[in-house]
Amino acid sequence: MEGQSVEELLAKAERDEAEKLQRITVHKELELEFDLGNLLASDRNPPTGLRHAGPTQEAELRALARDNTQLLINQLWQLPTDRVEEALVARLPEPTTRLPREKPVPRPRPLTRWQQFARLKGIRPKKKTNLVWDEGTGQWRRRWGYQRARDDTKEWLIEVPGNADPMEDQFAKRIQAKKERVAKNELNRLRNLARAHKMQLPSAAGMHPTGHQSKEELGRAMLVAKVSTASVGRFQERLPKEKAPRGSGKKRKFQPLFGDFAAEKKSQLEMLRIMNSKKPQLDVTRATNKQMREEDQEEAAKRRKMSQKGKRKGGRQGPGGKRKGGPPSQGGKRKGGLGGKMNSGRPGLSGKRKGGQHQGGKRRK
Amino acid sequence: MRPLTEEETRVMFEKIAKYIGENLQLLVDRPDGTYCFRLHNDRVYYVSEKILKLAANISGDKLVSLGTCFGKFTKTHKFRLHITALDYLAPYAKYKVWIKPGAEQSFLYGNHVLKSGLGRITENTSQYQGVVVYSMADIPLVGSHSIIKTTRTLCSFKT
């Protein structure tokens, strides 16, 4: 029994071993190509079982992936290893696959001004030695750069030339000349750079202090200087009588030419609606005129009745006739004068009348 | 060439509304196509979308005109209507004045129209109202367009 169990155990152990081996050994017709530097494994076996697509392919794809990964890991385990902070690390070899460019090829730079000139004239760069014999120090010094051979700013003795001012500082003069040369070189370099990138230099056009600048140039220089602060001129005070500069506002922005036509139409209709709503429905002048006209007519009718009642015996038609002619002409322009009787009872309406409160002056036309 | 700003649109609409009133929205919102106002060299053009797209291909300094010129903005940003707008304003005019053939020539040469030259007038025209002047053959005429006396005054003298 024990023997059997031992045999069984051994058999079981063997079977387990075989299984493990099975798991880690993968049989492929063609060997995979490995690029361990990039952790890359290329499988050239034709994928026979994967011709027809479908949901069942998932399992097969997964199996394929597992197999290939297993082979890659097997290769990795064969690499020389290091121990880094209690972790086992494999040292990868150099990658053999050449990866394509990440960024596009740089376009050729435009030639600098000197290069253009040299090309034109056919000037080739002469090969020069790096070191020159410096007589003064008795050493080989470099041609240019730090501690160069002939540095005229480092001379300890300068003869004053015959035509120069004896009080002039020749050393300072040389240092100044050097600074100017350096600045000029820097300017040219930046200009070349700007040309290469098709950018514009922040130009100081016409703003070099020459001592002979006109009023406009000085004004312009002053404006530029004012804006050249960290806050772009926001907190610069002006002199008491100085005027604000012209044309320093923001550039206006307009709607695009073919914007949304529907939106444009909608906003215009909205504007029209607002405009119409603001207009008063009641035309006040016409309303007041109408009111006045009606009252005038009533008054005239009343007067006629009174006169008719009073003068019935006399049988006079004159005033009656005149009065009949009255109302239509009263219906005309009211903006001129008023009847005297109109003043008293209606102060509210009088605001609209242009003639004011004349008593019997200009009557109805 | 650019679309009008809010301010400019308002000024222009106020001017046009003096003559055609609420019918202005019929100009803005047309059933037979999308028409829009565009500003070019201070002049306002009323142009259909199709023509606008074609005109956009012409450079600004070479473009003379597009669509119909309605008017222009003066240096002080006031809007002045031009006669080319008459074809669009006449059908929508609210108040119309017809003048007799005799007065027609005089009006065209810039003189005022007297009461005697007036043929017909829309009812309820108030004083100082903007009107469109027509000849007796219903042809809109060009000239200054403001009424000095109201309909009522004129009617009273007609008889």
XYZ file of C-alpha atoms in Angstrom:
524
model
C 0.000 0.000 0.000
C 2.710 2.390 0.944
C 4.710 1.386 -2.056
C 1.679 1.908 -4.150
C 1.065 5.284 -2.616
C 4.732 6.150 -3.050
C 4.584 5.035 -6.660
C 1.422 6.933 -7.054
C 3.026 9.985 -5.581
C 6.037 9.658 -7.838
C 3.827 9.137 -10.856
C 1.798 12.126 -9.861
C 4.933 14.190 -9.441
C 6.151 13.080 -12.843
C 2.838 13.940 -14.392
C 2.941 17.364 -12.770
C 6.429 17.891 -14.102
C 5.351 16.867 -17.545
C 2.424 19.248 -17.356
C 4.638 22.088 -16.325
C 7.033 21.339 -19.087
C 4.168 21.139 -21.466
C 3.081 24.496 -20.308
C 6.403 26.116 -20.800
C 7.453 24.328 -23.926
C 5.639 25.497 -27.011
C 5.915 23.739 -30.317
C 6.131 25.974 -33.344
C 6.871 25.001 -36.926
C 8.970 28.091 -37.539
C 11.125 29.508 -34.794
C 10.251 32.975 -33.610
C 12.572 35.901 -34.188
C 13.534 37.694 -31.043
C 14.729 41.240 -30.549
C 15.240 41.186 -26.808
C 16.509 44.780 -26.712
C 13.000 45.925 -27.703
C 11.283 42.944 -25.984
C 10.020 41.979 -29.408
C 9.102 38.484 -30.650
C 8.047 38.038 -34.281
C 6.006 34.978 -35.175
C 6.187 34.003 -38.827
C 3.966 30.952 -38.617
C 0.941 31.226 -40.859
C -2.220 31.663 -38.759
C -4.207 28.748 -40.115
C -6.931 28.617 -37.548
C -7.735 32.328 -37.704
C -9.067 32.745 -41.196
C -12.736 33.255 -40.358
C -13.516 36.069 -37.966
C -16.086 35.653 -35.248
C -16.631 35.603 -31.483
C -15.176 32.105 -31.150
C -11.814 33.367 -32.333
C -11.211 34.961 -28.941
C -10.097 31.739 -27.315
C -7.776 30.846 -30.170
C -6.250 34.292 -30.256
C -5.700 34.197 -26.559
C -4.006 30.800 -26.799
C -1.739 32.051 -29.549
C -0.794 35.114 -27.518
C -0.048 32.965 -24.480
C 2.199 30.691 -26.457
C 4.207 33.487 -27.998
C 4.583 35.307 -24.717
C 5.772 32.084 -23.097
C 8.491 31.720 -25.687
C 9.563 35.344 -25.185
C 9.774 34.891 -21.434
C 11.785 31.707 -21.921
C 14.300 33.727 -23.927
C 14.388 36.447 -21.307
C 15.183 33.960 -18.614
C 18.307 32.998 -20.523
C 19.787 36.457 -20.341
C 22.503 37.393 -17.824
C 20.917 38.778 -14.689
C 21.760 41.411 -12.106
C 20.587 41.912 -8.594
C 19.266 45.461 -8.070
C 17.812 46.217 -4.642
C 16.533 42.719 -4.002
C 15.058 42.346 -7.475
C 16.374 40.073 -10.177
C 16.947 42.103 -13.299
C 17.825 40.789 -16.750
C 20.346 42.782 -18.712
C 18.867 43.341 -22.137
C 21.111 43.357 -25.195
C 21.149 46.180 -27.739
C 18.010 46.390 -29.876
C 18.484 45.092 -33.374
C 15.284 46.412 -35.021
C 15.583 49.887 -36.449
C 12.520 51.910 -35.460
C 11.135 54.538 -37.873
C 11.523 58.279 -37.206
C 9.342 59.758 -34.558
C 9.309 63.242 -36.024
C 9.481 64.303 -39.665
C 12.755 65.054 -41.390
C 13.985 68.561 -40.559
C 13.657 70.843 -43.532
C 16.837 72.477 -44.790
C 17.626 75.785 -43.189
C 17.987 78.868 -45.357
C 21.556 80.020 -45.823
C 22.843 82.819 -43.682
C 23.898 86.056 -45.300
C 27.575 85.115 -45.183
C 26.924 81.696 -46.645
C 24.951 83.230 -49.505
C 27.753 85.691 -50.174
C 30.438 83.035 -50.002
C 28.505 80.818 -52.359
C 28.107 83.693 -54.763
C 31.765 84.615 -54.707
C 32.946 81.055 -54.606
C 34.763 81.456 -51.307
C 35.708 78.166 -49.679
C 36.520 77.915 -45.991
C 40.270 77.797 -45.599
C 41.545 75.186 -43.275
C 43.194 76.906 -40.332
C 45.149 75.537 -37.450
C 43.571 75.702 -34.022
C 46.697 76.835 -32.226
C 48.800 79.864 -32.981
C 52.168 80.746 -31.597
C 51.843 83.695 -29.260
C 55.116 85.643 -29.141
C 54.319 87.658 -26.065
C 53.660 84.764 -23.699
C 55.856 82.311 -25.594
C 53.109 79.712 -25.766
C 50.839 78.055 -28.222
C 47.496 79.684 -27.762
C 44.228 79.023 -29.500
C 43.223 81.172 -32.431
C 39.994 82.404 -30.836
C 38.218 81.963 -27.558
C 39.406 81.863 -23.947
C 42.987 83.085 -23.588
C 43.473 83.512 -27.250
C 46.721 84.459 -28.884
C 46.111 88.030 -29.988
C 43.607 89.623 -27.629
C 43.966 93.332 -27.925
C 41.837 94.032 -24.868
C 44.349 92.244 -22.683
C 47.349 94.389 -23.583
C 49.056 96.079 -20.673
C 50.638 98.852 -22.732
C 48.974 100.809 -25.513
C 50.727 103.616 -27.374
C 48.592 106.688 -27.805
C 48.422 107.332 -31.541
C 49.524 110.730 -32.829
C 46.135 112.084 -33.831
C 44.213 110.914 -30.744
C 43.124 113.022 -27.817
C 45.772 112.562 -25.031
C 43.065 112.453 -22.369
C 41.212 109.574 -24.028
C 41.259 106.174 -22.353
C 42.632 103.796 -24.981
C 41.937 100.706 -22.927
C 38.301 101.661 -22.490
C 38.133 102.442 -26.177
C 39.259 98.954 -27.067
C 36.847 97.332 -24.650
C 34.006 99.435 -26.071
C 34.883 98.465 -29.619
C 34.860 94.814 -28.608
C 31.426 95.175 -27.025
C 30.094 96.773 -30.163
C 31.473 93.973 -32.325
C 29.928 91.359 -30.073
C 26.561 93.121 -30.153
C 26.674 93.371 -33.936
C 27.496 89.708 -34.205
C 24.624 88.804 -31.912
C 22.241 90.919 -33.938
C 23.282 89.242 -37.145
C 22.900 85.841 -35.571
C 19.387 86.641 -34.436
C 18.534 87.999 -37.823
C 19.718 84.838 -39.481
C 17.698 82.833 -37.022
C 14.610 84.890 -37.651
C 15.030 84.430 -41.364
C 15.390 80.694 -40.885
C 12.196 80.452 -38.878
C 10.450 83.079 -40.986
C 9.749 85.089 -37.879
C 9.982 88.772 -37.414
C 12.564 90.280 -35.135
C 11.134 92.669 -32.588
C 12.453 95.584 -34.524
C 13.791 98.750 -33.057
C 13.219 100.474 -36.352
C 14.635 103.927 -36.246
C 14.962 104.023 -32.504
C 18.696 104.119 -32.123
C 19.888 107.109 -30.156
C 21.768 109.155 -32.700
C 21.428 112.524 -31.091
C 19.786 113.825 -34.289
C 16.333 112.391 -33.895
C 13.268 114.313 -35.006
C 10.303 115.054 -32.781
C 8.264 112.194 -34.217
C 11.074 109.694 -33.763
C 11.545 110.758 -30.195
C 7.836 110.481 -29.585
C 7.737 107.028 -31.029
C 10.743 105.968 -28.994
C 9.098 107.306 -25.869
C 5.888 105.377 -26.559
C 7.782 102.169 -27.133
C 9.802 102.686 -23.981
C 6.605 103.250 -22.049
C 5.171 99.952 -23.162
C 8.405 98.046 -22.564
C 7.766 97.334 -18.909
C 6.738 94.095 -17.248
C 3.129 95.289 -17.057
C 3.230 96.471 -20.683
C 2.862 100.083 -19.688
C -0.253 99.754 -17.567
C 1.093 101.518 -14.504
C 3.228 104.167 -16.160
C 2.204 107.628 -15.109
C 1.861 110.387 -17.589
C 3.127 113.926 -17.262
C 0.472 116.477 -16.235
C -0.253 117.747 -19.730
C 0.646 114.657 -21.682
C -2.076 113.311 -23.932
C -3.022 109.671 -24.278
C -1.419 107.982 -27.272
C -3.591 107.581 -30.359
C -4.416 104.219 -31.848
C -3.422 102.206 -28.837
C -6.712 100.401 -28.427
C -7.415 96.782 -29.217
C -8.027 95.793 -32.792
C -11.723 95.296 -33.466
C -12.931 91.790 -34.124
C -15.742 91.153 -36.593
C -17.971 88.205 -37.243
C -16.688 85.889 -39.955
C -17.896 86.558 -43.477
C -19.883 83.326 -43.844
C -20.894 82.849 -40.278
C -24.000 80.968 -39.385
C -26.619 82.599 -41.623
C -29.469 81.307 -39.529
C -27.992 82.781 -36.363
C -27.419 86.113 -38.082
C -31.010 86.174 -39.284
C -32.258 85.299 -35.825
C -30.299 88.064 -34.140
C -31.494 90.605 -36.706
C -35.109 89.585 -36.259
C -34.673 89.823 -32.519
C -33.294 93.338 -32.899
C -36.256 94.277 -35.061
C -38.650 92.871 -32.516
C -37.067 94.929 -29.760
C -37.138 98.038 -31.936
C -40.811 97.552 -32.673
C -41.659 96.897 -29.060
C -39.934 100.107 -27.992
C -42.048 102.215 -30.310
C -45.178 103.382 -28.471
C -48.373 101.902 -29.846
C -50.216 105.097 -29.168
C -49.075 108.068 -31.162
C -49.468 110.692 -28.487
C -49.582 113.754 -30.698
C -52.255 112.305 -32.874
C -54.255 111.167 -29.886
C -54.114 114.601 -28.292
C -54.971 116.295 -31.544
C -57.924 114.024 -31.990
C -59.087 114.698 -28.459
C -58.759 118.428 -28.926
C -60.634 118.257 -32.178
C -63.515 116.398 -30.579
C -63.727 118.853 -27.731
C -63.631 121.775 -30.101
C -66.486 120.288 -32.034
C -68.523 119.768 -28.892
C -67.912 123.329 -27.796
C -68.828 124.642 -31.186
C -72.015 122.565 -31.232
C -72.950 123.873 -27.777
C -72.302 127.482 -28.771
C -74.377 127.040 -31.850
C -77.258 125.713 -29.819
C -77.008 128.610 -27.392
C -76.864 131.145 -30.155
C -79.771 129.500 -31.938
C -81.837 129.466 -28.778
C -80.981 133.056 -27.989
C -81.399 134.495 -31.458
C -84.225 132.388 -32.776
C -86.450 135.398 -32.888
C -83.851 137.402 -34.744
C -83.478 134.581 -37.190
C -79.887 135.368 -37.776
C -78.046 132.902 -39.794
C -74.823 134.757 -39.950
C -73.172 133.542 -36.794
C -74.676 130.125 -37.305
C -73.312 130.001 -40.792
C -69.940 131.136 -39.628
C -69.960 128.577 -36.913
C -70.714 125.850 -39.336
C -67.633 126.781 -41.205
C -65.808 126.721 -37.921
C -65.518 123.055 -36.951
C -63.944 121.732 -40.184
C -61.245 124.339 -40.021
C -60.814 123.601 -36.365
C -60.052 120.038 -37.329
C -56.963 121.221 -39.098
C -53.641 122.061 -37.692
C -53.765 122.444 -33.967
C -50.194 122.911 -33.278
C -50.364 126.625 -33.681
C -52.581 128.577 -31.404
C -55.267 127.664 -28.922
C -58.720 128.755 -28.137
C -58.907 130.654 -24.892
C -61.293 128.142 -23.419
C -58.855 125.338 -23.791
C -56.418 126.565 -21.201
C -58.230 125.941 -17.993
C -59.425 122.404 -17.821
C -56.656 120.384 -19.410
C -53.186 120.994 -18.059
C -52.124 117.431 -18.831
C -52.528 117.786 -22.543
C -50.888 121.144 -22.847
C -47.437 119.699 -22.733
C -47.798 118.434 -26.270
C -48.843 121.720 -27.795
C -46.141 123.679 -29.389
C -47.856 127.050 -29.412
C -47.941 127.476 -25.690
C -50.680 129.293 -23.873
C -51.438 132.263 -26.053
C -54.638 133.981 -25.254
C -56.312 134.797 -28.481
C -53.101 135.341 -30.336
C -52.697 133.051 -33.236
C -55.976 131.351 -33.740
C -56.859 128.471 -35.910
C -55.774 128.696 -39.450
C -15.931 92.810 -46.763
C -17.481 91.965 -43.442
C -20.845 91.563 -41.787
C -22.292 94.553 -39.961
C -21.753 95.023 -36.271
C -24.709 95.289 -33.876
C -24.433 99.058 -33.756
C -24.294 99.464 -37.497
C -27.202 97.076 -38.039
C -29.295 99.016 -35.595
C -28.583 102.357 -37.215
C -29.369 100.963 -40.658
C -32.580 99.283 -39.542
C -33.777 102.428 -37.876
C -33.305 104.349 -41.083
C -34.982 101.772 -43.264
C -37.806 101.252 -40.794
C -38.754 104.899 -41.268
C -39.921 103.986 -44.746
C -41.089 100.421 -44.499
C -41.764 99.876 -40.818
C -42.350 96.308 -39.720
C -42.077 95.031 -43.274
C -38.320 95.133 -42.743
C -38.479 91.632 -41.380
C -39.668 90.497 -44.785
C -36.367 91.744 -46.168
C -34.355 90.019 -43.479
C -36.220 86.730 -43.537
C -37.109 85.857 -47.096
C -38.858 82.665 -48.123
C -37.050 82.389 -51.442
C -33.465 82.450 -50.237
C -30.974 83.593 -47.642
C -30.106 87.222 -48.125
C -27.742 89.130 -45.942
C -26.197 92.540 -45.469
C -22.483 92.944 -45.898
C -20.266 95.963 -45.477
C -17.587 96.739 -48.019
C -15.707 100.040 -48.135
C -18.347 101.666 -45.891
C -21.185 100.665 -48.207
C -23.893 98.227 -47.216
C -24.806 95.612 -49.804
C -27.868 93.388 -49.743
C -26.750 90.171 -51.304
C -27.900 86.595 -51.578
C -25.809 83.863 -50.021
C -24.943 82.352 -53.397
C -23.536 85.592 -54.760
C -21.759 86.262 -51.497
C -19.879 82.995 -51.731
C -18.769 83.876 -55.237
C -17.802 87.387 -54.278
C -15.638 86.104 -51.471
C -13.225 84.833 -54.085
C -12.425 88.350 -55.251
C -9.817 90.264 -53.336
C -11.073 93.204 -51.348
C -9.269 95.952 -53.199
C -10.489 94.670 -56.566
C -14.109 94.146 -55.513
C -16.246 97.075 -56.582
C -19.747 96.046 -55.703
C -21.878 93.011 -54.978
C -25.608 92.430 -54.855
C -27.555 95.637 -54.296
C -26.100 98.637 -52.570
C -28.563 99.841 -49.964
C -26.573 102.782 -48.787
C -23.425 103.826 -47.056
C -22.130 104.779 -43.677
C -20.668 108.232 -43.546
C -17.481 109.173 -41.755
C -19.468 109.890 -38.608
C -21.264 106.536 -38.862
C -24.621 107.823 -39.995
C -26.459 105.736 -42.537
C -27.475 107.285 -45.830
C -29.850 105.358 -48.105
C -29.081 105.220 -51.798
C -31.458 105.103 -54.747
C -30.380 101.555 -55.503
C -32.366 100.525 -52.466
C -35.593 101.857 -53.965
C -36.437 98.626 -55.748
C -36.464 96.821 -52.426
C -38.122 99.517 -50.351
C -40.902 100.493 -52.725
C -42.954 97.290 -52.532
C -42.855 97.307 -48.736
C -43.482 100.999 -48.204
C -46.087 101.829 -45.601
C -46.938 105.342 -46.703
C -47.055 106.179 -50.366
C -47.561 109.413 -52.197
C -48.565 109.586 -55.840
C -47.767 112.743 -57.728
C -49.284 114.092 -60.897
C -47.381 113.931 -64.165
C -46.797 117.665 -64.194
C -45.161 117.695 -60.790
C -43.208 114.546 -61.521
C -40.500 116.235 -63.578
C -40.183 119.022 -61.084
C -39.774 116.547 -58.259
C -37.146 114.572 -60.133
C -35.112 117.692 -60.595
C -35.114 118.280 -56.893
C -37.952 120.673 -56.205
C -40.589 120.237 -53.555
C -43.972 118.814 -54.402
C -46.783 121.232 -53.701
C -50.302 120.319 -52.737
C -51.410 120.879 -56.288
C -48.987 118.294 -57.573
C -50.234 115.606 -55.251
C -52.359 112.920 -56.832
C -53.022 110.397 -54.088
C -51.711 109.769 -50.657
C -52.081 106.900 -48.195
C -54.482 107.547 -45.426
C -53.279 108.495 -41.962
C -49.879 109.668 -43.035
C -48.602 111.708 -40.133
C -46.439 114.784 -40.414
C -42.771 114.279 -41.092
C -43.408 110.666 -41.982
C -41.022 109.025 -44.409
C -42.796 108.102 -47.629
C -42.060 106.608 -50.985
C -43.039 108.752 -53.900
C -44.680 107.195 -56.941
C -45.655 108.533 -60.290
C -49.234 108.020 -61.418
C -48.090 104.933 -63.299
C -46.992 103.332 -60.038
C -43.309 103.763 -60.692
C -41.298 104.637 -57.601
C -39.440 107.888 -58.031
C -36.271 109.128 -56.547
C -36.159 112.247 -54.449
C -36.399 113.592 -50.954
C -39.020 111.737 -49.093
C -40.551 113.481 -46.165
C -44.069 114.796 -45.742
C -44.524 118.281 -44.461
C -48.292 118.430 -44.104
C -50.476 115.576 -42.932
C -53.116 113.684 -44.787
C -55.913 115.501 -43.025
C -54.697 118.912 -43.994
C -54.366 117.857 -47.590
C -57.755 116.210 -47.708
C -59.410 119.274 -46.381
C -58.071 121.408 -49.175
C -58.812 118.891 -51.876
C -62.441 119.658 -52.096
